[in-house]
mmCIF file of C-alpha atoms in Angstrom:
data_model
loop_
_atom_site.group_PDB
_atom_site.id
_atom_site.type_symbol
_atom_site.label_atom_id
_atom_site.label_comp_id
_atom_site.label_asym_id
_atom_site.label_seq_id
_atom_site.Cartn_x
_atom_site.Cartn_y
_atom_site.Cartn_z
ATOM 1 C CA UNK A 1 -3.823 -13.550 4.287
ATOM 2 C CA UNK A 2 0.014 -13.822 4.615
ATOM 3 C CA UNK A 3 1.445 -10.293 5.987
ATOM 4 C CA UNK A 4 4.863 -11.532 6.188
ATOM 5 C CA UNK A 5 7.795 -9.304 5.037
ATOM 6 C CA UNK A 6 9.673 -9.997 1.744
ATOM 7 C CA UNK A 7 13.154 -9.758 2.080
ATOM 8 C CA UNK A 8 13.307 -6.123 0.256
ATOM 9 C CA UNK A 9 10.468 -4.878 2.683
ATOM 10 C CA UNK A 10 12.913 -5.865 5.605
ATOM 11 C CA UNK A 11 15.914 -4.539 4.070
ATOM 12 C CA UNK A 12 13.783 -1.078 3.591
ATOM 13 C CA UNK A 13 12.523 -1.228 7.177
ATOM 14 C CA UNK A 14 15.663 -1.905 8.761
ATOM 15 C CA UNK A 15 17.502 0.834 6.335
ATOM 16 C CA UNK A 16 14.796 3.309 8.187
ATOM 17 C CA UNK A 17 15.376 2.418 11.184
ATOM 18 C CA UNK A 18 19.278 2.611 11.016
ATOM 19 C CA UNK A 19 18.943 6.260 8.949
ATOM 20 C CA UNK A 20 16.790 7.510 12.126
ATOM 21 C CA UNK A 21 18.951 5.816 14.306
ATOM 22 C CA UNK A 22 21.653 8.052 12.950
ATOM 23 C CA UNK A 23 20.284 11.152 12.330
ATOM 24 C CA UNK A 24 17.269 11.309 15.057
ATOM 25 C CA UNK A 25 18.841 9.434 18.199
ATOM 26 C CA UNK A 26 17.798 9.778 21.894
ATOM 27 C CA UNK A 27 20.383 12.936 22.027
ATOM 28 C CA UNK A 28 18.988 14.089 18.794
ATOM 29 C CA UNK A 29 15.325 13.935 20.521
ATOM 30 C CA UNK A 30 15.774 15.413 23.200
ATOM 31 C CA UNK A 31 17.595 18.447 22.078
ATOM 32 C CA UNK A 32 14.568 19.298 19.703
ATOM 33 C CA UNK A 33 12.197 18.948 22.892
ATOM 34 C CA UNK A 34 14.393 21.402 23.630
ATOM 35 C CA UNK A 35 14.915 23.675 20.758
ATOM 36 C CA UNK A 36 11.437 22.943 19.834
ATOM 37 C CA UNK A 37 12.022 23.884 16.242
ATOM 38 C CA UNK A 38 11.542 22.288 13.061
ATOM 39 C CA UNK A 39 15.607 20.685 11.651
ATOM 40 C CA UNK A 40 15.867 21.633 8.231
ATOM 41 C CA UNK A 41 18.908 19.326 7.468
ATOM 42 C CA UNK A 42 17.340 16.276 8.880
ATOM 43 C CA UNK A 43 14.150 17.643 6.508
ATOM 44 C CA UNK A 44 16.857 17.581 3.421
ATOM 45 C CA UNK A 45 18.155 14.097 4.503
ATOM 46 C CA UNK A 46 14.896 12.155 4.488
ATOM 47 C CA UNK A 47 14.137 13.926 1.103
ATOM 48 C CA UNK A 48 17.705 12.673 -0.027
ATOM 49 C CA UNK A 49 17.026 9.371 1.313
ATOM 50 C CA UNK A 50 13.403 9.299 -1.020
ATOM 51 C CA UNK A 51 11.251 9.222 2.634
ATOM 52 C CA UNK A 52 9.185 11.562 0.884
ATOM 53 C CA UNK A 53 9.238 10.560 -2.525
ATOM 54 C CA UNK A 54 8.563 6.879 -1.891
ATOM 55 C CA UNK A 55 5.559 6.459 -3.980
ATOM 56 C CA UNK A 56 6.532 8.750 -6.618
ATOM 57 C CA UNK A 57 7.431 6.814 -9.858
ATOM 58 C CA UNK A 58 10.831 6.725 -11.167
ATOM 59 C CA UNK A 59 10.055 8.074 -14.112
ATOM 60 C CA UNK A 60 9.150 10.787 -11.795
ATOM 61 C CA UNK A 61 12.218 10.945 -9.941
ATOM 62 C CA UNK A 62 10.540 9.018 -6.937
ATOM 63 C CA UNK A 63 11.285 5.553 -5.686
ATOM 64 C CA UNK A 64 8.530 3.744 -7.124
ATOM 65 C CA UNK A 65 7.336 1.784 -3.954
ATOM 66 C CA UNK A 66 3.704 0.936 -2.567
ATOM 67 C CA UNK A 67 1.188 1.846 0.164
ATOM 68 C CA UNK A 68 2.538 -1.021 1.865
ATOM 69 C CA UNK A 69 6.225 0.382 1.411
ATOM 70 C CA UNK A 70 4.873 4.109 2.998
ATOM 71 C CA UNK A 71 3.370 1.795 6.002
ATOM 72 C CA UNK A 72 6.473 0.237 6.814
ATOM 73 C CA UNK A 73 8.355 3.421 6.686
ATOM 74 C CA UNK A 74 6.369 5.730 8.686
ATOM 75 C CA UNK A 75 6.257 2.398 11.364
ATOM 76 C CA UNK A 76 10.164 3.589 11.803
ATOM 77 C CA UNK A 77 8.836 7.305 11.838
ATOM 78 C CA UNK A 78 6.526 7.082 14.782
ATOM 79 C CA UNK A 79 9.261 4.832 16.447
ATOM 80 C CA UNK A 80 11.856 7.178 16.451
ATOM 81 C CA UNK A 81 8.599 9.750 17.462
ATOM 82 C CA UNK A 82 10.133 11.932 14.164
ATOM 83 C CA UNK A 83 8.969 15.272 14.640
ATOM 84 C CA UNK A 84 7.469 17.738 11.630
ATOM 85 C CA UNK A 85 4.581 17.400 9.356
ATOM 86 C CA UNK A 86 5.696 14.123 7.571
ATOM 87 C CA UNK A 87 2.608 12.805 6.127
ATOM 88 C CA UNK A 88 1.431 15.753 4.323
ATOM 89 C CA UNK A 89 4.967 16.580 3.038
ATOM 90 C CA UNK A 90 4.629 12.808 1.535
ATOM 91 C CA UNK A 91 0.908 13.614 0.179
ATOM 92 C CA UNK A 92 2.820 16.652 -1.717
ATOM 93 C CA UNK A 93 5.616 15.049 -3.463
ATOM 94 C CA UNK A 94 4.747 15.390 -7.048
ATOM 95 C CA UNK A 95 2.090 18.756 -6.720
ATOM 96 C CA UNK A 96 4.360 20.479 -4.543
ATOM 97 C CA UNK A 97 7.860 21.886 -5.961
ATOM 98 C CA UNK A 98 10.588 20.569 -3.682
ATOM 99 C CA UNK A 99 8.621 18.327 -1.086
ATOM 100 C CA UNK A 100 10.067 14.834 -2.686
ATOM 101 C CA UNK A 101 13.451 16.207 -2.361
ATOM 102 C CA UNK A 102 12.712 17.793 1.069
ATOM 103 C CA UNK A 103 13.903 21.142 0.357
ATOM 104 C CA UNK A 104 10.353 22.497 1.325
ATOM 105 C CA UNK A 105 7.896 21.858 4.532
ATOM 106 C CA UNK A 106 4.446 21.438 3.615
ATOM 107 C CA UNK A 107 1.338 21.208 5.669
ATOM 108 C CA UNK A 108 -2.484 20.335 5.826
ATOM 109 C CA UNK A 109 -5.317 20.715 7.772
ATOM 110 C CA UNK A 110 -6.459 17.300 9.036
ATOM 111 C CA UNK A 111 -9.316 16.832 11.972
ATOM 112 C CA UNK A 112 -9.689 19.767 13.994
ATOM 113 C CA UNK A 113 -6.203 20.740 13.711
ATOM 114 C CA UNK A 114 -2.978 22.197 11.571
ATOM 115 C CA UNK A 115 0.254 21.052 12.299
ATOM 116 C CA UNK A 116 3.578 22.902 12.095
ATOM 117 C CA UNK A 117 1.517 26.084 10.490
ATOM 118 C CA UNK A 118 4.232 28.593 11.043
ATOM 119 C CA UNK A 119 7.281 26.097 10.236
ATOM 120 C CA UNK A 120 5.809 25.504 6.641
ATOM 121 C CA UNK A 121 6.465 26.712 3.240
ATOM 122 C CA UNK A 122 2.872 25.624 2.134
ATOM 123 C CA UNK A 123 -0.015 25.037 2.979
ATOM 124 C CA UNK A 124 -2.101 22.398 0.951
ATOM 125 C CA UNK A 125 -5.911 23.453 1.854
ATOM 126 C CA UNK A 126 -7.548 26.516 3.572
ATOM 127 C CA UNK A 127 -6.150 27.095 7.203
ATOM 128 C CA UNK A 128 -7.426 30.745 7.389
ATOM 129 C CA UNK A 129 -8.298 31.718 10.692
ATOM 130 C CA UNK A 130 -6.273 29.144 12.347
ATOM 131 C CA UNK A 131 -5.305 29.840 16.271
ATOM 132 C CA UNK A 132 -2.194 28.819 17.635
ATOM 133 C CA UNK A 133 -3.181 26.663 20.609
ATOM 134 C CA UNK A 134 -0.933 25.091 23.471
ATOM 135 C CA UNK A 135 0.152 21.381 22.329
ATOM 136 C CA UNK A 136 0.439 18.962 24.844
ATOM 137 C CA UNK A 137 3.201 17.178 22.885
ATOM 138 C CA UNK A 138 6.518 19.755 22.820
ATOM 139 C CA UNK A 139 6.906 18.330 18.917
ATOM 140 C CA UNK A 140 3.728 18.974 17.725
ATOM 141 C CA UNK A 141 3.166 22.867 17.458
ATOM 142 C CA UNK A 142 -1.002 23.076 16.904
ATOM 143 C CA UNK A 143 -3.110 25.730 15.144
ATOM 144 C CA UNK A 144 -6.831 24.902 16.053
ATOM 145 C CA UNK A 145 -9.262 25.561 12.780
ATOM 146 C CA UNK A 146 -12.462 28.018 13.159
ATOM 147 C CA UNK A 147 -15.230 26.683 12.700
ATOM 148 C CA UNK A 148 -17.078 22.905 13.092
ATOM 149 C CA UNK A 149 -15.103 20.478 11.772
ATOM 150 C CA UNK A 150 -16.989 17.747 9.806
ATOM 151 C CA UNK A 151 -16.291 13.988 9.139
ATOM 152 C CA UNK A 152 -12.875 12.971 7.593
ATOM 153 C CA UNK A 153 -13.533 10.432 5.044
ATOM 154 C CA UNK A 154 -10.901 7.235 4.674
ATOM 155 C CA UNK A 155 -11.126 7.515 0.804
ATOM 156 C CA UNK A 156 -8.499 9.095 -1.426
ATOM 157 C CA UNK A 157 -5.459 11.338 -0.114
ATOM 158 C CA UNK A 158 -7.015 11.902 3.019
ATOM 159 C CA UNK A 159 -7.350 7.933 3.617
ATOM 160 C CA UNK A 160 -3.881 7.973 2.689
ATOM 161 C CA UNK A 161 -3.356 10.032 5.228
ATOM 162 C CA UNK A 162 -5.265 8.064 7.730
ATOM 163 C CA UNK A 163 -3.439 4.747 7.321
ATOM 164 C CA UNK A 164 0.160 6.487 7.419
ATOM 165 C CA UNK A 165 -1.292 8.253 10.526
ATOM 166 C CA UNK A 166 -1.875 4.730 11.605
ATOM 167 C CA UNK A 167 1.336 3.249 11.159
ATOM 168 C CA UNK A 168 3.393 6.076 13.243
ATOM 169 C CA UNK A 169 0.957 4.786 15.828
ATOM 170 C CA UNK A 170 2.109 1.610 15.470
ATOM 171 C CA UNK A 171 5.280 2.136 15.549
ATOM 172 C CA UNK A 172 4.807 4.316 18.602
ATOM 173 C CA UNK A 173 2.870 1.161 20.292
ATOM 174 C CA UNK A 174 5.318 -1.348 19.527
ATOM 175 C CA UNK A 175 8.672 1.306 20.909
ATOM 176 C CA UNK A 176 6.770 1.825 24.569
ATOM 177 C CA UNK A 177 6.032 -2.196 24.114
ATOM 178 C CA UNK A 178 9.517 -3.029 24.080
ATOM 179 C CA UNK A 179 10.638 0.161 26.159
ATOM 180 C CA UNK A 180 8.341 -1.682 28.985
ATOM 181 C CA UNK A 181 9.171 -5.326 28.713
ATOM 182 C CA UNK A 182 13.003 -4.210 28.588
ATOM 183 C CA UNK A 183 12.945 -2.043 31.999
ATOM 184 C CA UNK A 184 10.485 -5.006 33.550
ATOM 185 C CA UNK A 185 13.770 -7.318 33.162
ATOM 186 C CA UNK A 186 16.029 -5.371 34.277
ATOM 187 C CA UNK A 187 14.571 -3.274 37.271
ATOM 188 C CA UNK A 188 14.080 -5.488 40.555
ATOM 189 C CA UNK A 189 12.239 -4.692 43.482
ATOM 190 C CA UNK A 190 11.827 -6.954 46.955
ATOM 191 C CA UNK A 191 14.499 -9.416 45.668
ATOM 192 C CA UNK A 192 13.811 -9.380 41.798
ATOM 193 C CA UNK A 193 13.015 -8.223 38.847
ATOM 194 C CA UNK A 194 9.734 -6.395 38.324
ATOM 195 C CA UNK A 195 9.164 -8.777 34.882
ATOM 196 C CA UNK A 196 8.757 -11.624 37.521
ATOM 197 C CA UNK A 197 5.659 -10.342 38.871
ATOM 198 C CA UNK A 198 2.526 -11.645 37.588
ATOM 199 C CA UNK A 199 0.395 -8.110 37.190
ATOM 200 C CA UNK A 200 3.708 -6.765 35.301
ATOM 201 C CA UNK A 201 3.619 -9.786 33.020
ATOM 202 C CA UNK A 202 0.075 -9.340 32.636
ATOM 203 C CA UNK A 203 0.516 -5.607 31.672
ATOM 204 C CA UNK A 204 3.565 -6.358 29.216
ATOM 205 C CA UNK A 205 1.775 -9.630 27.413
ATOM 206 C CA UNK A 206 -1.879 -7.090 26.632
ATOM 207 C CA UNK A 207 0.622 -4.440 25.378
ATOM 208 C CA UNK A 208 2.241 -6.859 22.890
ATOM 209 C CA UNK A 209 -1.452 -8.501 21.964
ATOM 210 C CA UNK A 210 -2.967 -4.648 21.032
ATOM 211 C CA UNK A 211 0.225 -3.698 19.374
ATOM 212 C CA UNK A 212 -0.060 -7.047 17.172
ATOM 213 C CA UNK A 213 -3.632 -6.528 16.516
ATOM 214 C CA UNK A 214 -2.916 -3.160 15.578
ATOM 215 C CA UNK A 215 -0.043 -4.398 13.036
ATOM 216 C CA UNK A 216 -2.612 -6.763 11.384
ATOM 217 C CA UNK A 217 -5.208 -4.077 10.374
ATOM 218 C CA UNK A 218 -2.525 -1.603 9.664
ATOM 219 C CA UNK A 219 -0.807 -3.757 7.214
ATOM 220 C CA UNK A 220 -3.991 -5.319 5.874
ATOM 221 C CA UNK A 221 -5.250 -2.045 5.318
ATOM 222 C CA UNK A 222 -2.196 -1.091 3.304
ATOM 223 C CA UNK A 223 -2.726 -4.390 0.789
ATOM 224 C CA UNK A 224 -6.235 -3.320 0.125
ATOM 225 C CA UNK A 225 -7.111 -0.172 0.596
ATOM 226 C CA UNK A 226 -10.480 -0.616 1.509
ATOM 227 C CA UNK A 227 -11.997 2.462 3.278
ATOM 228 C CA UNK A 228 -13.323 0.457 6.518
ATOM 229 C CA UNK A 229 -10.393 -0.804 6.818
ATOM 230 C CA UNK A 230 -8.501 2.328 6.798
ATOM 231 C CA UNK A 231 -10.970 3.433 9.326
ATOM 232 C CA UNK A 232 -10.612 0.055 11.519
ATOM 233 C CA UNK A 233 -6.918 0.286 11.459
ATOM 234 C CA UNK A 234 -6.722 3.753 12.098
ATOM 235 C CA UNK A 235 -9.033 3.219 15.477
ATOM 236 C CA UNK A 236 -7.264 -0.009 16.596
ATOM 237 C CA UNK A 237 -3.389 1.308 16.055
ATOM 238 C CA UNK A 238 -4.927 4.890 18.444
ATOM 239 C CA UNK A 239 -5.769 2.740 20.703
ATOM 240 C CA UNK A 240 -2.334 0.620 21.111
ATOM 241 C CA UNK A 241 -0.464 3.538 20.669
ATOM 242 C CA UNK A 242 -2.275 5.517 23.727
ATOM 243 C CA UNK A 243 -2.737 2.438 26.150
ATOM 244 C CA UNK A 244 1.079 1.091 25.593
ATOM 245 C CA UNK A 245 2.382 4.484 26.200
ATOM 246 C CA UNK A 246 0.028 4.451 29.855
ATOM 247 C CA UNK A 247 0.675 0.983 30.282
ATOM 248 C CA UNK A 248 4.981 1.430 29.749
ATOM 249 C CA UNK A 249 4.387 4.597 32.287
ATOM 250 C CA UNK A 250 2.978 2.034 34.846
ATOM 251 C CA UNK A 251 5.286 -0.448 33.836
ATOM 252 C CA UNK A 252 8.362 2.283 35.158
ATOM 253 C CA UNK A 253 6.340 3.542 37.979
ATOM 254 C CA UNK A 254 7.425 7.304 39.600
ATOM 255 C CA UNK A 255 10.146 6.971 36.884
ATOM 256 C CA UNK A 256 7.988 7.044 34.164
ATOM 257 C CA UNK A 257 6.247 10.628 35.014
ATOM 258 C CA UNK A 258 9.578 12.272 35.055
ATOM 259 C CA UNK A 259 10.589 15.054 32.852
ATOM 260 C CA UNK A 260 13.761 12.655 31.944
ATOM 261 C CA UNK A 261 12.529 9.605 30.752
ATOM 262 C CA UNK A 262 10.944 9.372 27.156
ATOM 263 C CA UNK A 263 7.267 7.483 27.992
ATOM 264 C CA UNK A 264 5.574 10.577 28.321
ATOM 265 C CA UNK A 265 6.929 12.022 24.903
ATOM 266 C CA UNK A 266 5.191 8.782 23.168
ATOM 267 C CA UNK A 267 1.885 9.146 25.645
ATOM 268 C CA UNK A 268 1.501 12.559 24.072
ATOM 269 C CA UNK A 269 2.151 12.438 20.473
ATOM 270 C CA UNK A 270 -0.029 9.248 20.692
ATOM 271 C CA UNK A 271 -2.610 11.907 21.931
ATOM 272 C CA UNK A 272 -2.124 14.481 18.530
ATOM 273 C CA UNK A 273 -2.349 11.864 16.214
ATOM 274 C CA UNK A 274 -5.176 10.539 17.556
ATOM 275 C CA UNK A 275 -6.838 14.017 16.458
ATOM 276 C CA UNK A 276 -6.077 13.397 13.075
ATOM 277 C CA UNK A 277 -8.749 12.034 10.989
ATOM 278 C CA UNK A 278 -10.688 9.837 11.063
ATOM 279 C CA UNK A 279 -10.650 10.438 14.864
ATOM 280 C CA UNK A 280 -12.297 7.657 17.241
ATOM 281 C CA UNK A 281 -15.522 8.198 16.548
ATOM 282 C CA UNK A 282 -16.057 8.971 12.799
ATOM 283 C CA UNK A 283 -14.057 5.508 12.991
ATOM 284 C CA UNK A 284 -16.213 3.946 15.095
ATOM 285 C CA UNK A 285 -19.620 4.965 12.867
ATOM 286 C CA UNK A 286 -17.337 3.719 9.643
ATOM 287 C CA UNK A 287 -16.712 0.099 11.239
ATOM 288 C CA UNK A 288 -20.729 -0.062 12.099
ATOM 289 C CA UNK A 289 -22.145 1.392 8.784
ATOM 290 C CA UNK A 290 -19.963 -1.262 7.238
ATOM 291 C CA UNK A 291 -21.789 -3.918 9.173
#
């Protein structure tokens, strides 16, 4: 199967990335790490630019674009490590007043979890009884949900939801990928450059193979739709996403674990999302049922 771009899939990829390079740019990140609220203009401005309305027809007033479309978009998202409760806002367009144009935050349970409960307008599905709950990632305000939480199923909206989930993770993965093999050329230690050693190389060459892997389900998934395949890519692109983001820390040593640099912020939304549904695994018993 041929996964390669078409020219207007690049153009919309590289239109993403230069909007978030714009409006969401190292400065912009770290500023909301510390503000830790939700930015209601940048919420307006991805509405405006149809980030949430991309699979809305035009007759609708969306953009008319594809699955495939969404993947590549929220790639850019979990790049840039956007903050704020994208994917359900995106599930919303069209039942929700306002969430295609951004003018209103929506959430959604998904796994155990509620993100961005008490930044949202509204809340699609029953989050009664939710408990606010430390986050590890300073982006990703948490509400655990009472109760047991059963299997998420990779059908439907929520399957939707899965693969998008997927894709920030992707993105995420490929980010610490490049954030690693550009610090291994430059940095040098005894005489050279840390890229010259053979266990760096070694780390830098299995980030690029999981993140690749990763891109192959994730966009295969998005082509077909198939459930086990949501499930499979939502598994492999948790798992690139986490082990770059410890693998780019090692890369950068002492550095790495600083307060200052960025690894750690894509180590721990990594983390989050891999709480989302289908977590690893409901995945896991997908992939083998299917066998």
């Amino acid at each position: 199967m041929d996964f390669r771009l078409t020219d207007d899939q690049k153009a919309l990829k590289a239109g993403v990335r230069a909007l978030l390079e714009g409006r969401f740019d190292r400065d912009a990140l770290r500023a909301a790490v510390e503000d830790g609220g939700l930015d209601r203009d940048l919420w307006r401005a991805l509405g405006e630019a149809g980030f949430f309305a991309l699979r809305l027809p035009e007759e609708a007033g969306g953009v008319g674009l594809g699955l495939p479309e969404a993947v590549l978009v929220f790639e850019e998202a979990g790049r840039a490590l956007l903050p704020g409760p994208l994917i359900a806002t995106h599930l919303a367009a069209g039942t929700v007043p306002g969430a295609a144009e951004g003018e209103v935050v929506v959430t959604a349970p998904d796994g155990a979890f509620v993100e961005w409960l008490d930044e949202a307008d509204v809340v699609v599905g029953d989050a009664e009884g939710a408990v606010r709950v430390r986050s590890v990632d300073p982006l990703t305000p948490l509400h655990r949900l009472p109760g047991p939480v059963g299997r998420m199923p990779t059908t439907g909206v929520a399957g939707v939801g899965a693969l998008l989930t997927a894709a920030e993770q992707l993105g995420s993965a490929s980010r610490t990928t490049e954030t690693a093999v550009a610090y291994a050329r430059t940095r040098e230690q005894f005489g050279q450059v840390i890229g010259g050693f053979q266990a760096v190389k070694h780390l830098c060459a299995q980030m690029l193979v999981r993140t690749e892997v990763a891109r192959a389900a994730v966009y295969a998934a998005a082509v077909s739709g198939d459930p086990v395949e949501v499930a499979g890519a939502k598994l492999l692109a948790d798992e690139a996403a986490v082990d770059c983001a410890r693998d780019c820390l090692q890369v950068h040593g002492g550095m790495g674990f600083t307060w200052e640099a960025d690894v750690h912020l894509h180590l721990k939304r990594a983390w989050v999302r891999a709480e989302r549904g289908p977590v690893k695994a409901d995945a896991e018993e997908a992939e083998a049922a299917a066998l």
